Tab-separated table of C-alpha atoms and ligand atoms in Angstrom:
chain	number	residue	atom	x	y	z
E	12	UNK	CA	-7.594	15.541	9.469
E	13	UNK	CA	-9.735	15.144	6.381
E	14	UNK	CA	-8.938	13.014	3.356
E	15	UNK	CA	-7.156	14.952	0.602
E	16	UNK	CA	-8.738	14.028	-2.731
E	17	UNK	CA	-5.734	15.443	-4.568
E	18	UNK	CA	-3.176	13.048	-3.064
E	19	UNK	CA	-1.143	11.023	-5.559
E	20	UNK	CA	-2.865	7.724	-4.883
E	21	UNK	CA	-6.333	9.282	-5.217
E	22	UNK	CA	-5.239	10.495	-8.647
E	23	UNK	CA	-3.941	7.024	-9.515
E	24	UNK	CA	-7.275	5.527	-8.452
E	25	UNK	CA	-9.091	7.995	-10.744
E	26	UNK	CA	-6.624	7.124	-13.555
E	27	UNK	CA	-5.431	10.726	-13.648
E	28	UNK	CA	-1.877	9.434	-13.134
E	29	UNK	CA	-0.357	6.301	-14.690
E	30	UNK	CA	0.411	3.156	-12.725
E	31	UNK	CA	2.072	-0.159	-13.329
E	32	UNK	CA	-0.717	-2.410	-12.117
E	33	UNK	CA	-0.060	-5.713	-10.371
E	34	UNK	CA	-3.576	-6.553	-9.181
E	35	UNK	CA	-6.986	-4.925	-8.925
E	36	UNK	CA	-10.392	-5.938	-7.659
E	37	UNK	CA	-13.451	-4.079	-6.382
E	38	UNK	CA	-11.757	-3.074	-3.129
E	39	UNK	CA	-8.015	-2.805	-3.688
E	40	UNK	CA	-5.344	-1.805	-6.172
E	41	UNK	CA	-1.726	-3.001	-6.203
E	42	UNK	CA	0.934	-1.337	-8.327
E	43	UNK	CA	4.694	-0.982	-8.558
E	44	UNK	CA	6.332	1.744	-6.479
E	45	UNK	CA	7.745	4.461	-8.742
E	46	UNK	CA	10.967	4.558	-6.716
E	47	UNK	CA	11.635	0.935	-5.743
E	48	UNK	CA	13.699	0.312	-2.609
E	49	UNK	CA	14.070	-3.408	-3.351
E	50	UNK	CA	14.005	-5.587	-6.498
E	51	UNK	CA	10.298	-6.077	-5.833
E	52	UNK	CA	8.496	-3.081	-4.337
E	53	UNK	CA	4.733	-3.042	-4.634
E	54	UNK	CA	2.171	-0.774	-3.038
E	55	UNK	CA	-1.265	-2.077	-2.069
E	56	UNK	CA	-4.038	0.420	-1.387
E	57	UNK	CA	-7.719	0.175	-0.544
E	58	UNK	CA	-10.033	1.970	-2.963
E	59	UNK	CA	-11.810	3.540	0.004
E	60	UNK	CA	-10.712	6.931	1.248
E	61	UNK	CA	-8.549	6.133	4.268
E	62	UNK	CA	-5.712	8.471	5.219
E	63	UNK	CA	-3.518	6.051	7.132
E	64	UNK	CA	-3.282	2.619	8.739
E	65	UNK	CA	-4.723	4.211	11.863
E	66	UNK	CA	-7.694	5.622	9.925
E	67	UNK	CA	-8.209	2.333	8.073
E	68	UNK	CA	-8.205	0.093	11.126
E	69	UNK	CA	-10.379	2.552	13.060
E	70	UNK	CA	-12.979	3.322	10.428
E	71	UNK	CA	-13.125	0.388	7.992
E	72	UNK	CA	-15.109	-2.676	9.038
E	73	UNK	CA	-13.287	-5.729	10.352
E	74	UNK	CA	-14.387	-7.528	7.189
E	75	UNK	CA	-12.845	-4.900	4.894
E	76	UNK	CA	-9.634	-4.810	6.944
E	77	UNK	CA	-9.460	-8.606	6.964
E	78	UNK	CA	-10.039	-8.921	3.219
E	79	UNK	CA	-7.398	-6.274	2.563
E	80	UNK	CA	-4.706	-8.132	4.470
E	81	UNK	CA	-5.757	-11.497	3.034
E	82	UNK	CA	-5.232	-10.034	-0.414
E	83	UNK	CA	-1.849	-8.608	0.499
E	84	UNK	CA	-0.773	-12.126	1.438
E	85	UNK	CA	-2.327	-13.601	-1.704
E	86	UNK	CA	-0.557	-11.061	-3.917
E	87	UNK	CA	2.763	-11.994	-2.309
E	88	UNK	CA	2.076	-15.669	-3.048
E	89	UNK	CA	0.902	-14.998	-6.589
E	90	UNK	CA	3.990	-12.992	-7.551
E	91	UNK	CA	6.232	-15.706	-6.140
E	92	UNK	CA	7.936	-13.970	-3.217
E	93	UNK	CA	6.357	-15.862	-0.317
E	94	UNK	CA	8.831	-18.730	-0.354
E	95	UNK	CA	11.971	-16.598	-0.021
E	96	UNK	CA	10.230	-14.028	2.123
E	97	UNK	CA	9.329	-10.377	2.059
E	98	UNK	CA	8.585	-7.396	4.287
E	99	UNK	CA	5.371	-5.408	4.555
E	100	UNK	CA	5.507	-1.843	5.817
E	101	UNK	CA	2.797	0.662	6.696
E	102	UNK	CA	4.410	4.039	7.300
E	103	UNK	CA	1.899	5.861	9.451
E	104	UNK	CA	1.692	9.546	10.233
E	105	UNK	CA	4.468	11.995	10.918
E	106	UNK	CA	6.863	9.889	12.972
E	107	UNK	CA	6.202	6.966	10.635
E	108	UNK	CA	7.406	9.187	7.748
E	109	UNK	CA	4.230	8.628	5.706
E	110	UNK	CA	4.458	10.772	2.561
E	111	UNK	CA	1.238	9.954	0.728
E	112	UNK	CA	-1.908	10.451	2.845
E	113	UNK	CA	-3.832	7.492	1.432
E	114	UNK	CA	-3.313	4.283	3.417
E	115	UNK	CA	-0.922	1.899	1.687
E	116	UNK	CA	1.117	-1.191	2.407
E	117	UNK	CA	4.575	-1.573	0.912
E	118	UNK	CA	5.559	-5.113	-0.096
E	119	UNK	CA	9.339	-5.334	-0.478
E	120	UNK	CA	11.223	-8.428	-1.580
E	121	UNK	CA	13.833	-9.860	-3.879
E	122	UNK	CA	16.929	-9.594	-1.709
E	123	UNK	CA	17.979	-9.855	1.919
E	124	UNK	CA	16.373	-6.707	3.272
E	125	UNK	CA	18.729	-6.042	6.155
E	126	UNK	CA	17.909	-4.281	9.374
E	127	UNK	CA	14.299	-3.487	10.062
E	128	UNK	CA	14.869	0.218	10.689
E	129	UNK	CA	17.522	2.484	9.196
E	130	UNK	CA	18.960	5.355	11.274
P	226	LIG	P1	5.156	6.479	2.134
P	226	LIG	O1	6.415	7.205	2.473
P	226	LIG	O2	4.934	5.247	2.950
P	226	LIG	O3	3.958	7.416	2.125
P	226	LIG	O4	5.367	5.933	0.672
P	226	LIG	C1	4.912	6.557	-0.476
P	226	LIG	C2	5.464	5.780	-1.629
P	226	LIG	O5	4.781	6.168	-2.810
P	226	LIG	C3	6.953	6.010	-1.900
P	226	LIG	O6	7.653	4.768	-1.785
P	226	LIG	C4	6.987	6.567	-3.315
P	226	LIG	O7	8.084	6.109	-4.061
P	226	LIG	C5	5.674	6.071	-3.876
P	226	LIG	N1	5.115	6.853	-4.974
P	226	LIG	C6	5.000	8.203	-5.042
P	226	LIG	N2	4.418	8.563	-6.205
P	226	LIG	C7	4.148	7.402	-6.859
P	226	LIG	C8	3.559	7.104	-8.113
P	226	LIG	N3	3.097	8.074	-8.929
P	226	LIG	N4	3.452	5.811	-8.493
P	226	LIG	C9	3.910	4.835	-7.687
P	226	LIG	N5	4.479	5.049	-6.486
P	226	LIG	C10	4.607	6.319	-6.081
């Protein structure tokens, strides 16, 4: 599978689509999910072209993967959700019901999130 440059998050990274930005640095972008499933629902994506969590952890360096997850944790602290808690999700591939083929982490918070898996 090759990376699709026309996926929604690639367009957001090129500023061809709008975003509600939470955080950005040289390697990552965090923005609000357009269809929030919790009071706080943020997406964190690497700027590199990785299709999925599997692609990212296979093909990005350990340093890049480590910095990415450090920043996910830092974002959660900075927006004030770490104390009450939150959930991170990486839908991956077909059975994981991944819709956008650019690796992303969901950060969901702001209420008791209930069961881990629906259905
Ligand atoms: P996933 O099913 O894990 O691939 O999640 C994709 C997520 O992207 C969904 O939660 C969508 O609501 C979200 N999404 C789709 N288009 C946009 C957009 N233009 N801006 C922000 N979030 C989006």
